[in-house]
Amino acid sequence: MSKWRHWQSFRCRSFSGAYMKLQSGLVILKESLHTMSTGEKQIADFILKEPQKLMVLNISELAIECGGSPAGIVRLCKRLNMKGYKELKLRIAMDISREQDRTSSSSTRKDLSPGELQSTIIENHIVALQSIESVLDVEALQEASRIILNSRRIDIYGLGASGIVGQDLYQKLCRIGLSVSYVGDSHMQITSACSLSERDCFLAISYSGETREVIKAVQEAVKNGVPSISLTRYGANTLEELCSINLFTPMNESLIREAAMTSRIAQLTVIDILFSMISSADPGRFQDNLDTTRQALLDERF
């Protein structure tokens, strides 16, 4: 199945008011046409005509498709007061998602055959994975990795589906010998947060960024100057405002949902990337721990 079809099959979930504060990329393009040079207008016309195609093109591929140049695309983004091509793609992805049918909503899902349901969920997961790169900052990942590596103690907070993601990171960090705790009880999260210091750090996970119990624990830790990392959806929310380092996943799932699906897949992928950065930063330091835990687990098998 082509990347283009994957983006065609993307289905809009609801966007929070904060997320929608980002102005429409297509509207900005249309309103700025009269200020553009001939080369910039050529690029803009292509995007306005085929916005969906933009989602599967990197900057060099877009330049070839529209007969422009990567430098011209960068200049266009600057003219639009955007940070770069990544922001342009993100804004237009939001425009596309707002316009598409909500085929994953419970009102529509009941009309799908088992085969269609299977294809829809798989395609939605693929789209979520493809769109991570548009919102995930590599520099933020590197800084989060550095902080975790240098911390005396690491707390992980998360409840529900986000708690499952937190447990996955906890298991990974345990295997390489880091001093890490996953705190699943909401009261214990707050208690544990109060005992952290500047030598420690925490990673708080909440797709909505508004989980009350997680926010309370974060607030207590931040009071003590604890280095703070969040894993949450892209866009303004309470959690990302509290934390100094934010690892974002796409806003591709309703905040009111039957169960976490694409959001969980995206969060687990970010955790895999983060862990890979951590473990590869000093492989000699962690190899003995990996070998020891691997052997211990092998001994438990029949």
Short mmCIF file of C-alpha atoms in Angstrom, two decimals:
data_model
loop_
_atom_site.label_atom_id
_atom_site.label_comp_id
_atom_site.label_asym_id
_atom_site.label_seq_id
_atom_site.Cartn_x
_atom_site.Cartn_y
_atom_site.Cartn_z
CA MET A 1 0.00 0.00 0.00
CA SER A 2 1.44 3.41 -0.97
CA LYS A 3 2.30 6.16 1.50
CA TRP A 4 -0.21 8.34 -0.31
CA ARG A 5 -3.03 5.90 0.32
CA HIS A 6 -2.08 5.75 3.98
CA TRP A 7 -2.52 9.49 4.23
CA GLN A 8 -5.74 9.32 2.20
CA SER A 9 -7.13 6.89 4.73
CA PHE A 10 -6.28 9.15 7.67
CA ARG A 11 -9.41 9.91 9.65
CA CYS A 12 -9.94 13.02 11.69
CA ARG A 13 -10.27 12.74 15.42
CA SER A 14 -11.32 15.81 17.37
CA PHE A 15 -8.72 18.56 17.93
CA SER A 16 -8.55 20.43 21.20
CA GLY A 17 -9.17 24.15 21.22
CA ALA A 18 -5.55 24.74 22.14
CA TYR A 19 -4.34 22.65 19.22
CA MET A 20 -6.56 24.54 16.81
CA LYS A 21 -4.92 27.81 17.79
CA LEU A 22 -2.40 27.00 15.08
CA GLN A 23 -3.75 28.86 12.06
CA SER A 24 -4.60 26.85 8.98
CA GLY A 25 -1.59 26.33 6.73
CA LEU A 26 -3.74 26.44 3.62
CA VAL A 27 -5.34 29.71 4.70
CA ILE A 28 -1.94 31.29 5.33
CA LEU A 29 -0.75 30.16 1.90
CA LYS A 30 -3.81 31.61 0.14
CA GLU A 31 -3.63 34.90 2.01
CA SER A 32 0.07 35.32 1.24
CA LEU A 33 0.01 34.52 -2.48
CA HIS A 34 0.10 38.19 -3.48
CA THR A 35 3.33 38.76 -1.54
CA MET A 36 5.25 35.82 -3.03
CA SER A 37 7.91 35.73 -5.68
CA THR A 38 7.23 33.75 -8.85
CA GLY A 39 9.17 30.74 -7.54
CA GLU A 40 7.44 30.80 -4.15
CA LYS A 41 4.03 31.10 -5.80
CA GLN A 42 4.79 28.05 -7.94
CA ILE A 43 5.46 26.01 -4.79
CA ALA A 44 2.39 27.39 -3.01
CA ASP A 45 0.13 26.66 -6.00
CA PHE A 46 1.26 23.03 -6.01
CA ILE A 47 0.58 22.65 -2.27
CA LEU A 48 -2.84 24.30 -2.53
CA LYS A 49 -3.77 22.03 -5.43
CA GLU A 50 -2.54 18.78 -3.85
CA PRO A 51 -2.17 19.27 -0.08
CA GLN A 52 -2.52 15.54 0.64
CA LYS A 53 0.51 14.76 -1.49
CA LEU A 54 2.63 17.04 0.67
CA MET A 55 2.25 14.61 3.59
CA VAL A 56 4.43 11.93 1.98
CA LEU A 57 7.10 14.20 0.47
CA ASN A 58 10.30 15.36 2.08
CA ILE A 59 11.60 18.79 1.15
CA SER A 60 13.73 17.51 -1.76
CA GLU A 61 10.87 15.43 -3.17
CA LEU A 62 8.50 18.39 -2.96
CA ALA A 63 11.03 20.54 -4.83
CA ILE A 64 11.14 17.98 -7.66
CA GLU A 65 7.35 17.62 -7.77
CA CYS A 66 6.63 21.33 -7.96
CA GLY A 67 9.61 22.35 -10.09
CA GLY A 68 11.12 24.45 -7.32
CA SER A 69 14.11 24.03 -5.05
CA PRO A 70 14.64 23.13 -1.37
CA ALA A 71 16.02 26.63 -0.80
CA GLY A 72 12.88 28.10 -2.36
CA ILE A 73 10.70 26.04 -0.01
CA VAL A 74 12.71 27.26 2.98
CA ARG A 75 12.26 30.86 1.80
CA LEU A 76 8.52 30.27 1.42
CA CYS A 77 8.29 28.96 5.00
CA LYS A 78 10.14 32.04 6.26
CA ARG A 79 7.78 34.31 4.34
CA LEU A 80 4.88 32.54 6.05
CA ASN A 81 6.55 33.13 9.45
CA MET A 82 6.96 29.39 10.00
CA LYS A 83 10.00 27.75 11.56
CA GLY A 84 10.51 25.48 8.59
CA TYR A 85 9.13 22.76 6.35
CA LYS A 86 8.17 20.61 9.34
CA GLU A 87 5.80 23.28 10.65
CA LEU A 88 4.27 23.80 7.19
CA LYS A 89 3.56 20.07 6.90
CA LEU A 90 2.11 19.96 10.41
CA ARG A 91 -0.30 22.83 9.78
CA ILE A 92 -1.49 21.34 6.51
CA ALA A 93 -1.81 17.88 8.08
CA MET A 94 -4.19 19.49 10.58
CA ASP A 95 -6.19 21.02 7.73
CA ILE A 96 -6.49 17.65 6.01
CA SER A 97 -7.46 15.80 9.16
CA ARG A 98 -10.20 18.31 9.99
CA GLU A 99 -11.80 17.70 6.63
CA GLN A 100 -11.75 13.93 6.59
CA ASP A 101 -14.49 11.61 7.80
CA ARG A 102 -14.32 10.18 11.31
CA THR A 103 -14.37 6.56 10.21
CA SER A 104 -12.89 5.37 13.46
CA SER A 105 -15.69 6.82 15.57
CA SER A 106 -18.08 4.36 17.17
CA SER A 107 -20.99 5.65 15.07
CA THR A 108 -19.21 4.63 11.84
CA ARG A 109 -17.19 1.64 13.01
CA LYS A 110 -20.30 -0.47 13.49
CA ASP A 111 -20.98 -0.26 9.75
CA LEU A 112 -17.57 -1.69 8.79
CA SER A 113 -17.04 -5.34 7.93
CA PRO A 114 -14.38 -7.21 9.95
CA GLY A 115 -11.98 -6.89 7.03
CA GLU A 116 -12.63 -3.15 6.65
CA LEU A 117 -12.25 -2.64 10.39
CA GLN A 118 -8.92 -4.47 10.34
CA SER A 119 -7.64 -2.38 7.42
CA THR A 120 -8.82 0.89 8.94
CA ILE A 121 -7.10 0.32 12.27
CA ILE A 122 -3.86 -0.84 10.63
CA GLU A 123 -3.86 2.15 8.28
CA ASN A 124 -4.55 4.57 11.14
CA HIS A 125 -1.61 3.13 13.05
CA ILE A 126 0.64 3.48 10.00
CA VAL A 127 -0.40 7.11 9.59
CA ALA A 128 0.28 7.79 13.28
CA LEU A 129 3.78 6.37 12.91
CA GLN A 130 4.44 8.32 9.72
CA SER A 131 3.36 11.59 11.31
CA ILE A 132 5.53 11.27 14.45
CA GLU A 133 8.47 12.83 12.64
CA SER A 134 6.48 15.99 12.03
CA VAL A 135 6.08 16.74 15.74
CA LEU A 136 8.98 15.00 17.49
CA ASP A 137 12.04 17.17 18.13
CA VAL A 138 15.32 15.24 17.91
CA GLU A 139 17.08 17.83 20.08
CA ALA A 140 14.45 17.33 22.79
CA LEU A 141 15.02 13.57 22.59
CA GLN A 142 18.76 14.05 22.93
CA GLU A 143 18.34 16.33 25.94
CA ALA A 144 15.88 13.92 27.58
CA SER A 145 18.37 11.10 27.02
CA ARG A 146 21.18 13.15 28.56
CA ILE A 147 19.13 14.03 31.64
CA ILE A 148 18.03 10.44 32.22
CA LEU A 149 21.59 9.16 31.86
CA ASN A 150 22.89 11.65 34.42
CA SER A 151 20.10 11.34 36.99
CA ARG A 152 20.52 9.66 40.35
CA ARG A 153 16.92 8.45 40.22
CA ILE A 154 14.22 8.43 37.51
CA ASP A 155 10.48 8.46 38.22
CA ILE A 156 7.93 7.56 35.55
CA TYR A 157 4.33 8.72 35.95
CA GLY A 158 1.31 7.67 33.93
CA LEU A 159 -2.14 6.18 34.41
CA GLY A 160 -4.33 3.92 32.29
CA ALA A 161 -3.00 3.34 28.77
CA SER A 162 -0.23 5.88 29.38
CA GLY A 163 0.71 3.85 32.44
CA ILE A 164 1.23 0.80 30.21
CA VAL A 165 3.62 2.87 28.11
CA GLY A 166 5.38 3.98 31.28
CA GLN A 167 5.81 0.36 32.39
CA ASP A 168 7.42 -0.44 29.05
CA LEU A 169 10.05 2.27 29.57
CA TYR A 170 10.51 1.16 33.19
CA GLN A 171 11.28 -2.41 32.07
CA LYS A 172 13.75 -1.18 29.45
CA LEU A 173 15.64 1.13 31.81
CA CYS A 174 15.73 -1.55 34.51
CA ARG A 175 17.43 -3.93 32.09
CA ILE A 176 20.34 -1.54 31.54
CA GLY A 177 20.75 -0.96 35.26
CA LEU A 178 19.41 2.56 35.74
CA SER A 179 17.75 3.50 39.03
CA VAL A 180 14.16 3.88 37.84
CA SER A 181 10.71 3.61 39.38
CA TYR A 182 7.34 3.32 37.70
CA VAL A 183 4.71 4.68 40.04
CA GLY A 184 1.25 3.52 39.00
CA ASP A 185 -0.78 4.52 42.05
CA SER A 186 -1.89 8.14 41.81
CA HIS A 187 -1.30 8.89 45.50
CA MET A 188 2.13 7.27 45.41
CA GLN A 189 3.00 9.31 42.32
CA ILE A 190 2.47 12.49 44.31
CA THR A 191 4.32 11.11 47.34
CA SER A 192 7.26 9.99 45.24
CA ALA A 193 7.38 13.32 43.40
CA CYS A 194 7.74 15.16 46.69
CA SER A 195 10.92 13.22 47.47
CA LEU A 196 12.74 14.02 44.21
CA SER A 197 15.58 16.52 44.05
CA GLU A 198 17.54 18.39 41.38
CA ARG A 199 19.78 15.32 41.03
CA ASP A 200 16.81 13.24 39.89
CA CYS A 201 14.35 13.52 37.01
CA PHE A 202 10.90 12.35 36.02
CA LEU A 203 9.09 11.50 32.81
CA ALA A 204 5.32 12.06 32.89
CA ILE A 205 3.11 10.44 30.26
CA SER A 206 -0.38 11.66 29.38
CA TYR A 207 -1.85 11.77 25.89
CA SER A 208 -4.31 14.54 26.78
CA GLY A 209 -1.77 16.36 28.92
CA GLU A 210 -4.58 17.01 31.38
CA THR A 211 -4.67 13.89 33.61
CA ARG A 212 -5.34 15.44 37.00
CA GLU A 213 -3.36 12.99 39.15
CA VAL A 214 -0.31 13.10 36.86
CA ILE A 215 -0.44 16.91 36.74
CA LYS A 216 -0.50 17.06 40.55
CA ALA A 217 2.61 14.86 40.82
CA VAL A 218 4.38 16.97 38.20
CA GLN A 219 3.55 20.17 40.02
CA GLU A 220 5.04 18.82 43.25
CA ALA A 221 8.25 17.71 41.52
CA VAL A 222 8.65 20.96 39.60
CA LYS A 223 8.43 22.89 42.90
CA ASN A 224 11.67 21.17 43.92
CA GLY A 225 13.45 22.06 40.69
CA VAL A 226 13.40 18.49 39.38
CA PRO A 227 14.33 18.14 35.67
CA SER A 228 11.04 17.46 33.91
CA ILE A 229 10.22 15.49 30.76
CA SER A 230 6.78 14.95 29.28
CA LEU A 231 5.40 12.58 26.65
CA THR A 232 2.15 14.08 25.41
CA ARG A 233 0.19 15.13 22.34
CA TYR A 234 1.36 18.03 20.23
CA GLY A 235 -0.28 21.34 21.11
CA ALA A 236 -0.79 23.45 24.19
CA ASN A 237 -1.78 21.50 27.32
CA THR A 238 -1.09 21.70 31.04
CA LEU A 239 1.58 18.99 31.09
CA GLU A 240 3.73 20.49 28.34
CA GLU A 241 3.49 23.90 29.98
CA LEU A 242 4.83 22.48 33.26
CA CYS A 243 7.70 20.46 31.80
CA SER A 244 10.94 21.83 30.44
CA ILE A 245 11.42 19.08 27.85
CA ASN A 246 8.47 17.87 25.80
CA LEU A 247 8.37 14.79 23.60
CA PHE A 248 5.34 15.13 21.36
CA THR A 249 3.15 12.62 19.56
CA PRO A 250 0.63 13.54 16.86
CA MET A 251 -2.85 14.73 17.83
CA ASN A 252 -4.60 11.97 15.91
CA GLU A 253 -7.02 10.56 18.45
CA SER A 254 -10.05 12.06 20.13
CA LEU A 255 -9.66 13.11 23.76
CA ILE A 256 -12.95 11.28 24.33
CA ARG A 257 -12.40 7.77 22.99
CA GLU A 258 -13.40 4.15 23.49
CA ALA A 259 -9.77 3.11 24.05
CA ALA A 260 -6.27 4.41 23.38
CA MET A 261 -5.18 2.98 20.04
CA THR A 262 -3.09 5.11 17.72
CA SER A 263 -1.94 7.30 20.61
CA ARG A 264 -0.53 4.27 22.43
CA ILE A 265 1.29 3.06 19.32
CA ALA A 266 2.82 6.52 18.84
CA GLN A 267 3.85 6.78 22.49
CA LEU A 268 5.51 3.36 22.45
CA THR A 269 7.43 4.33 19.32
CA VAL A 270 8.76 7.48 20.99
CA ILE A 271 9.76 5.39 24.01
CA ASP A 272 11.64 3.00 21.71
CA ILE A 273 13.51 5.92 20.12
CA LEU A 274 14.33 7.45 23.49
CA PHE A 275 15.56 4.15 24.92
CA SER A 276 17.69 3.49 21.84
CA MET A 277 19.35 6.90 22.29
CA ILE A 278 19.98 6.19 25.97
CA SER A 279 21.40 2.70 25.50
CA SER A 280 23.56 3.64 22.51
CA ALA A 281 25.06 6.67 24.29
CA ASP A 282 27.30 4.45 26.42
CA PRO A 283 26.96 0.82 25.29
CA GLY A 284 29.97 -0.33 27.32
CA ARG A 285 28.30 0.89 30.49
CA PHE A 286 25.13 -1.10 29.90
CA GLN A 287 26.27 -4.29 28.18
CA ASP A 288 26.98 -6.23 31.39
CA ASN A 289 23.52 -5.41 32.73
CA LEU A 290 21.88 -6.48 29.48
CA ASP A 291 23.82 -9.75 29.45
CA THR A 292 22.96 -10.47 33.09
CA THR A 293 19.24 -9.81 32.72
CA ARG A 294 19.09 -11.69 29.43
CA GLN A 295 20.64 -14.77 31.04
CA ALA A 296 18.40 -14.52 34.09
CA LEU A 297 15.33 -14.42 31.88
CA LEU A 298 16.56 -17.33 29.78
CA ASP A 299 16.95 -19.38 32.96
CA GLU A 300 13.24 -18.87 33.66
CA ARG A 301 12.17 -20.54 30.42
CA PHE A 302 11.12 -24.16 30.23
#
